[in-house]
Coordinates of C-alpha atoms and ligand atoms in Angstrom, one line a residue:
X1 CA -48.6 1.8 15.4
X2 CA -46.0 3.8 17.4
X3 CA -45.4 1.4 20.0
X4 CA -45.0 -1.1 17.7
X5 CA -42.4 0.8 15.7
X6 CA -40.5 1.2 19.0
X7 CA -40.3 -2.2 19.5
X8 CA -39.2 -3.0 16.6
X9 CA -35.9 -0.7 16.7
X10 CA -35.8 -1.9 20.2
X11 CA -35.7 -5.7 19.3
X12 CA -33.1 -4.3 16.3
X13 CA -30.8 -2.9 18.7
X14 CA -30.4 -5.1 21.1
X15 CA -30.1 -8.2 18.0
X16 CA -27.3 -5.7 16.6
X17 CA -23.9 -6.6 16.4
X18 CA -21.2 -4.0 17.9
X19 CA -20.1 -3.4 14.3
X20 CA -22.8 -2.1 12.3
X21 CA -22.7 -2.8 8.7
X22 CA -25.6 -4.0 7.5
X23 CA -25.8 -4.8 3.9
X24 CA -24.8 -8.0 2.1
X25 CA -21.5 -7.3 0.2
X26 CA -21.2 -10.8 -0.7
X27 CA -21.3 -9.1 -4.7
X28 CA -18.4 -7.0 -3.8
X29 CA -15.1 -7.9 -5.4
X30 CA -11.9 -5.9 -6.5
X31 CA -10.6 -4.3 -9.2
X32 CA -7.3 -2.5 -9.6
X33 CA -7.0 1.3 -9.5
X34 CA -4.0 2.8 -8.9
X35 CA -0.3 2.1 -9.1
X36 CA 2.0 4.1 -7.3
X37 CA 5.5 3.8 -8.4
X38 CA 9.1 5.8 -7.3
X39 CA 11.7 5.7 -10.1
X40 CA 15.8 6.7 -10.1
X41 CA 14.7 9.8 -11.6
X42 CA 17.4 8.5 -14.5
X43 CA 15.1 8.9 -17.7
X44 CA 14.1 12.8 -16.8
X45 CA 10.5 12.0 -15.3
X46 CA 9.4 11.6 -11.6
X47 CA 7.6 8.4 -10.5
X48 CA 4.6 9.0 -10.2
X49 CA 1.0 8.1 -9.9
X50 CA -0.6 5.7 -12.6
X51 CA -4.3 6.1 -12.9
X52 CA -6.5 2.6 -14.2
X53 CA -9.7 4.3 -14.0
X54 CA -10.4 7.8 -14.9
X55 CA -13.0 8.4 -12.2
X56 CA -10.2 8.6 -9.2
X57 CA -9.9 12.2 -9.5
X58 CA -6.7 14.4 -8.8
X59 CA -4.6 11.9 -8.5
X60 CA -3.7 11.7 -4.5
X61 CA -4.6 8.5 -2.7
X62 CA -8.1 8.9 -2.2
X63 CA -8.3 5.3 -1.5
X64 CA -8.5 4.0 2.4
X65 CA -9.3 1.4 4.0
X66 CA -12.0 0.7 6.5
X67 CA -11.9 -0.1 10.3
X68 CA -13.3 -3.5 10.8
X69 CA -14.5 -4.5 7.1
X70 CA -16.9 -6.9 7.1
X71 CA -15.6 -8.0 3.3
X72 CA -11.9 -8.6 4.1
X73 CA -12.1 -12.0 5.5
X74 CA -8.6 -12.2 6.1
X75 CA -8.5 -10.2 8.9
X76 CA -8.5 -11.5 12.9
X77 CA -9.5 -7.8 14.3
X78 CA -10.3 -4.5 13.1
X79 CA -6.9 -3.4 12.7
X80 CA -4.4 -3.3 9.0
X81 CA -3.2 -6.2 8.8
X82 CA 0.4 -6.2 6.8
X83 CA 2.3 -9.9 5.9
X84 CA 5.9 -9.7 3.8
X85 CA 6.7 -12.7 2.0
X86 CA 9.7 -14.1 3.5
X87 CA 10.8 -16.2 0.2
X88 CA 11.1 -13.5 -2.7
X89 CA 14.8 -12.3 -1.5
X90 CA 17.6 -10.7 -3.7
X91 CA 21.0 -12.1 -3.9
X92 CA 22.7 -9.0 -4.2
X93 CA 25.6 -8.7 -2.3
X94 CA 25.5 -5.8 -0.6
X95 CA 21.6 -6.6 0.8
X96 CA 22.6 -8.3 4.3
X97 CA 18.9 -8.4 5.4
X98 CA 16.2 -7.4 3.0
X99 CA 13.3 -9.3 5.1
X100 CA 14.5 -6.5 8.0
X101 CA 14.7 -3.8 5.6
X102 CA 10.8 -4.8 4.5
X103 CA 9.9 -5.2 8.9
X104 CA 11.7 -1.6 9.3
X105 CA 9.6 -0.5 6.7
X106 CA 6.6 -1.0 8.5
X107 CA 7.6 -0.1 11.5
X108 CA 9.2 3.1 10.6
X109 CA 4.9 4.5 10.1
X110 CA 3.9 2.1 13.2
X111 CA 6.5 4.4 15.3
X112 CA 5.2 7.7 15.0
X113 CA 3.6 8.4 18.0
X114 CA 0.3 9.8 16.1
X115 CA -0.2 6.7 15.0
X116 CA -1.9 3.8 15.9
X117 CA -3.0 1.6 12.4
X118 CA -3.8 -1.1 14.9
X119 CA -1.5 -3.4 12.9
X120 CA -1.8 -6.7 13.1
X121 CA 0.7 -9.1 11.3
X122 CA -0.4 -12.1 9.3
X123 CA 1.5 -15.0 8.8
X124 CA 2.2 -15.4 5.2
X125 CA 3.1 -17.8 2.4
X126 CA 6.6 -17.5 1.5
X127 CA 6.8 -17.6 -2.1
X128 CA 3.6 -17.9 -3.6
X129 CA 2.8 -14.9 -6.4
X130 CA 0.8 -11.4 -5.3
X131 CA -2.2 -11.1 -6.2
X132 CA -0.8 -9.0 -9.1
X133 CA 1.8 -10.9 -10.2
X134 CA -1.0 -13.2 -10.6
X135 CA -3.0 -11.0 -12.7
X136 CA 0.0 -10.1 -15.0
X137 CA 0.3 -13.8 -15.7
X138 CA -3.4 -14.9 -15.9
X139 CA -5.6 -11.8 -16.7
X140 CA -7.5 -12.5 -13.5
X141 CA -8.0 -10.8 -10.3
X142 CA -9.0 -12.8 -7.4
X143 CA -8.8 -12.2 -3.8
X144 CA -9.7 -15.7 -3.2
X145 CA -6.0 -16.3 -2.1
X146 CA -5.6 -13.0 -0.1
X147 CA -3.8 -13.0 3.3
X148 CA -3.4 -9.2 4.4
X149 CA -4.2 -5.7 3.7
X150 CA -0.6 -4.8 3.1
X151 CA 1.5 -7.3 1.8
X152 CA 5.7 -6.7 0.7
X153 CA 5.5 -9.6 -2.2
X154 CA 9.5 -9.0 -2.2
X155 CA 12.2 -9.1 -5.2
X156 CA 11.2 -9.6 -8.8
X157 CA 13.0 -8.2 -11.5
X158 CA 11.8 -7.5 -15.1
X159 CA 11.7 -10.7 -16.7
X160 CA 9.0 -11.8 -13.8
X161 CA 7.1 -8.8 -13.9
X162 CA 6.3 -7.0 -16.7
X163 CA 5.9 -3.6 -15.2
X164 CA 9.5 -3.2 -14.2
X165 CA 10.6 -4.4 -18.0
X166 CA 8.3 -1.8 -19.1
X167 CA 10.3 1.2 -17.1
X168 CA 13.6 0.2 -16.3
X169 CA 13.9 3.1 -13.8
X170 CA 10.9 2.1 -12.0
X171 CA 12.7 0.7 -8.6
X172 CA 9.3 -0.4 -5.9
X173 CA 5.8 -0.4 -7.3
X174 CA 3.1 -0.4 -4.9
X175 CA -0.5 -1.2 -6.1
X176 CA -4.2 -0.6 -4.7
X177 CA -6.9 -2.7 -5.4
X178 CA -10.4 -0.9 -4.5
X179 CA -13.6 -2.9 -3.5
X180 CA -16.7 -2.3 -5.9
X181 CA -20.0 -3.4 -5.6
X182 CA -22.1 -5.8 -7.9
X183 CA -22.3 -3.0 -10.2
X184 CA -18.7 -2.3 -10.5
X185 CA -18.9 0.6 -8.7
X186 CA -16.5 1.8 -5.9
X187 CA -17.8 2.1 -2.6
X188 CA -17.7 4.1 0.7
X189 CA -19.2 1.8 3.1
X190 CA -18.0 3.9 6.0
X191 CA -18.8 7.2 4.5
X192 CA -15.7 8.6 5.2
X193 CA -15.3 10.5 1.1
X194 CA -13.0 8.2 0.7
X195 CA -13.2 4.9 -2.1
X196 CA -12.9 1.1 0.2
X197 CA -9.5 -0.3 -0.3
X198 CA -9.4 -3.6 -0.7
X199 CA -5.4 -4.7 -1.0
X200 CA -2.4 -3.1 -1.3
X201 CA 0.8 -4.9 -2.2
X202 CA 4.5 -4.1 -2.6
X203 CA 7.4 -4.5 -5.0
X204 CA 10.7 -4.3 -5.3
X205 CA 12.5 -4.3 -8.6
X206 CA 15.6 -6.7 -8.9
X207 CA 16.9 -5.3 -11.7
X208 CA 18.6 -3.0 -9.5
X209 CA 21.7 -3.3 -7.4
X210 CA 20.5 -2.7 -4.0
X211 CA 22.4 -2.4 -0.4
X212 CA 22.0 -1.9 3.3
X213 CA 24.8 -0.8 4.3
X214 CA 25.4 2.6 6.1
X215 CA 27.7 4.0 3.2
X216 CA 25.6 2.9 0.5
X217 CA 28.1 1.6 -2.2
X218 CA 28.6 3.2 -5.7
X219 CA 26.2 1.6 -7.8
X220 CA 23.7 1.0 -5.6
X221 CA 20.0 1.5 -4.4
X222 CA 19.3 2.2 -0.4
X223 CA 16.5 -0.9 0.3
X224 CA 15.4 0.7 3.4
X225 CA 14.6 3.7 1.9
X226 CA 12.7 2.4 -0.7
X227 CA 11.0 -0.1 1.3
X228 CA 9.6 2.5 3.7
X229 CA 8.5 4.9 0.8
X230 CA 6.4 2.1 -0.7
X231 CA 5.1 1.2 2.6
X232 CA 3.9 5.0 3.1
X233 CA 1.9 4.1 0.1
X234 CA 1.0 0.6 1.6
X235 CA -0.2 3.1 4.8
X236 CA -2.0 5.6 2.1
X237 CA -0.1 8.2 1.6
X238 CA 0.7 10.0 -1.7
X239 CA 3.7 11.4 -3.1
X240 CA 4.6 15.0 -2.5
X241 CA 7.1 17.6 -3.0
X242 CA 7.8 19.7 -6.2
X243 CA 9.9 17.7 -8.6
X244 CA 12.2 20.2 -10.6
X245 CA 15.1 20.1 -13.0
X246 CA 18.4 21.8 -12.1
X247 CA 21.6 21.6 -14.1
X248 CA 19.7 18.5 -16.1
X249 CA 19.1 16.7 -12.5
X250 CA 15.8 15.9 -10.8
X251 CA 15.8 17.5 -7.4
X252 CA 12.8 16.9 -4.8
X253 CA 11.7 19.8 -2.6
X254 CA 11.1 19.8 0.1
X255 CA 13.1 16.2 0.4
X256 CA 11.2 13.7 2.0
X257 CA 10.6 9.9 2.1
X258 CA 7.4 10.6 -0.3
X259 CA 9.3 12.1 -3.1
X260 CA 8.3 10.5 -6.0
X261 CA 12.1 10.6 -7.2
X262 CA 14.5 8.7 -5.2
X263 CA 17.1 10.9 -4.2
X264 CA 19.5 8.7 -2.1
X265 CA 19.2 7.4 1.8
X266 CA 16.6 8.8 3.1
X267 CA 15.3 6.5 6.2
X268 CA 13.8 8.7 8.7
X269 CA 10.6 10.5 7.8
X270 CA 10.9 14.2 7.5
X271 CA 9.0 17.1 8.7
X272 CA 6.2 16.7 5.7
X273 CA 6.5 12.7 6.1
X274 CA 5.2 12.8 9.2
X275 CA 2.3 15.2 8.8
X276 CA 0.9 13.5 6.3
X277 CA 1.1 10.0 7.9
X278 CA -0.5 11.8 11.0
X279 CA -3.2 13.8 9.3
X280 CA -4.7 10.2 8.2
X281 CA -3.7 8.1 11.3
X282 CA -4.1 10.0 13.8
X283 CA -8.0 10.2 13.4
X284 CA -8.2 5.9 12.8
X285 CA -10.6 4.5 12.7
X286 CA -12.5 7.3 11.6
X287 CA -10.0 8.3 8.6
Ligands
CA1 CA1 -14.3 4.7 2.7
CA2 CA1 19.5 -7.0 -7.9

């Protein structure tokens, strides 16, 4: 009986894959969770964190994702995979190049030297709607038409996407979808305390007059700032920084990329930006 129990996890381990998942998660789809959004500060309350379902806890991103899921076909290798949308622009008139405002954005968390996300980009489709937008329009979530972990849909304003019309000060929303199982229930395939992320994506509200220019015209919103904030999110990290009122204004302490008020150009990450991109990162893949 012993022996052949030891041939059996001998035949097992030498049949097994280098990746070893080994459950069928063909039930597994996703369902949105969170929205993370960062707002002028303009109507007296501090973007925040927008919980969908109540069993997220506190409020942080406790959503990750997982090194080499077996579910998220879209991937070529273990890594994140990230696509921007190259066809969603804004014709505003100060915004010379918003696609290289969204490319800094990523590469602004891919240059810390804790890091290493593994990040692979995926060739996108220009112009076709996020997986959101989608849902917005159609009450349906699919990931049948998903092309990356982390995708920058680009520039819509408020008559495209409800959500901006609904806060006029929101100015980049970025949105986790979370896999659940066949029971609706999210799941921690890799055991890690943390709930599977499935998606994130990115966007950018239109509404607004944005620039990226060095002086940052009167009037206007900072694009690479804002790009790289949502992106933090994209990369899983949560807003921080006491938000208080002083003389009737909003201010952000300490000041960091991941306020959750926008508090003008802001494009390298600060002392706190960077410890909490690190304290993730820097333990991939086993965050
Ligand atoms: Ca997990
Ligand atoms: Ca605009």
């Amino acid at each position: 009986m012993k022996k052949a129990l030891s041939a059996i996890i001998a035949a097992t381990c030498f049949a097994a894959p280098v990746t070893t998942f080994a459950n069928d998660y063909a039930g597994h789809t996703a369902v949105l969770t969170t929205i993370e959004y960062l707002t002028t500060g303009a109507d007296g309350v501090a973007g925040g964190i927008e919980v969908l379902r109540k069993d997220l806890g506190n409020g942080q991103l406790v959503q990750d994702f997982v090194y080499d899921d077996p579910r998220s076909f879209w991937r070529t290798g273990p890594g994140v995979h990230y696509g921007i949308k190259s066809g969603n622009l804004s014709t505003d008139v100060n915004l010379s190049d918003a696609i290289g405002g969204m490319r800094l954005a990523v590469d602004t968390w891919d240059d810390q030297t804790c890091s290493n996300m593994m990040l692979v980009e995926n060739y996108v489709d220009a112009t076709s709607p996020g997986l959101v937008q989608n849902f917005f329009n159609t009450g349906v979530i699919t990931l049948a038409f998903t092309e990356a972990d982390v995708t920058q849909v680009g520039f819509l304003d408020g008559t495209e996407f409800p959500y901006f019309a609904q806060n006029p000060n929101v100015l980049g929303v970025a949105f986790t979808l979370t896999w659940v199982d066949e029971n609706g229930n999210l799941t921690d395939i890799d055991n890690n305390g943390k709930s599977d992320v499935a998606i994130r994506e990115v966007y950018y509200n239109d509404d607004f007059e944005w620039s990226d220019a060095e002086d940052t015209p009167a009037g206007t919103i900072d694009f690479p700032t804002v790009a790289i904030h949502e992106m933090g999110h994209g990369f899983s990290m949560a807003h921080f920084g006491v938000i208080s009122r002083k003389k009737g204004e909003l201010t952000a302490s300490p000041r960091a990329i991941m306020n959750a008020i926008y508090g003008g150009k802001l494009r390298e990450p600060a002392g706190r930006d960077v410890g909490s991109h690190c304290s993730n990162w820097a333990q991939w893949p086993n965050n």
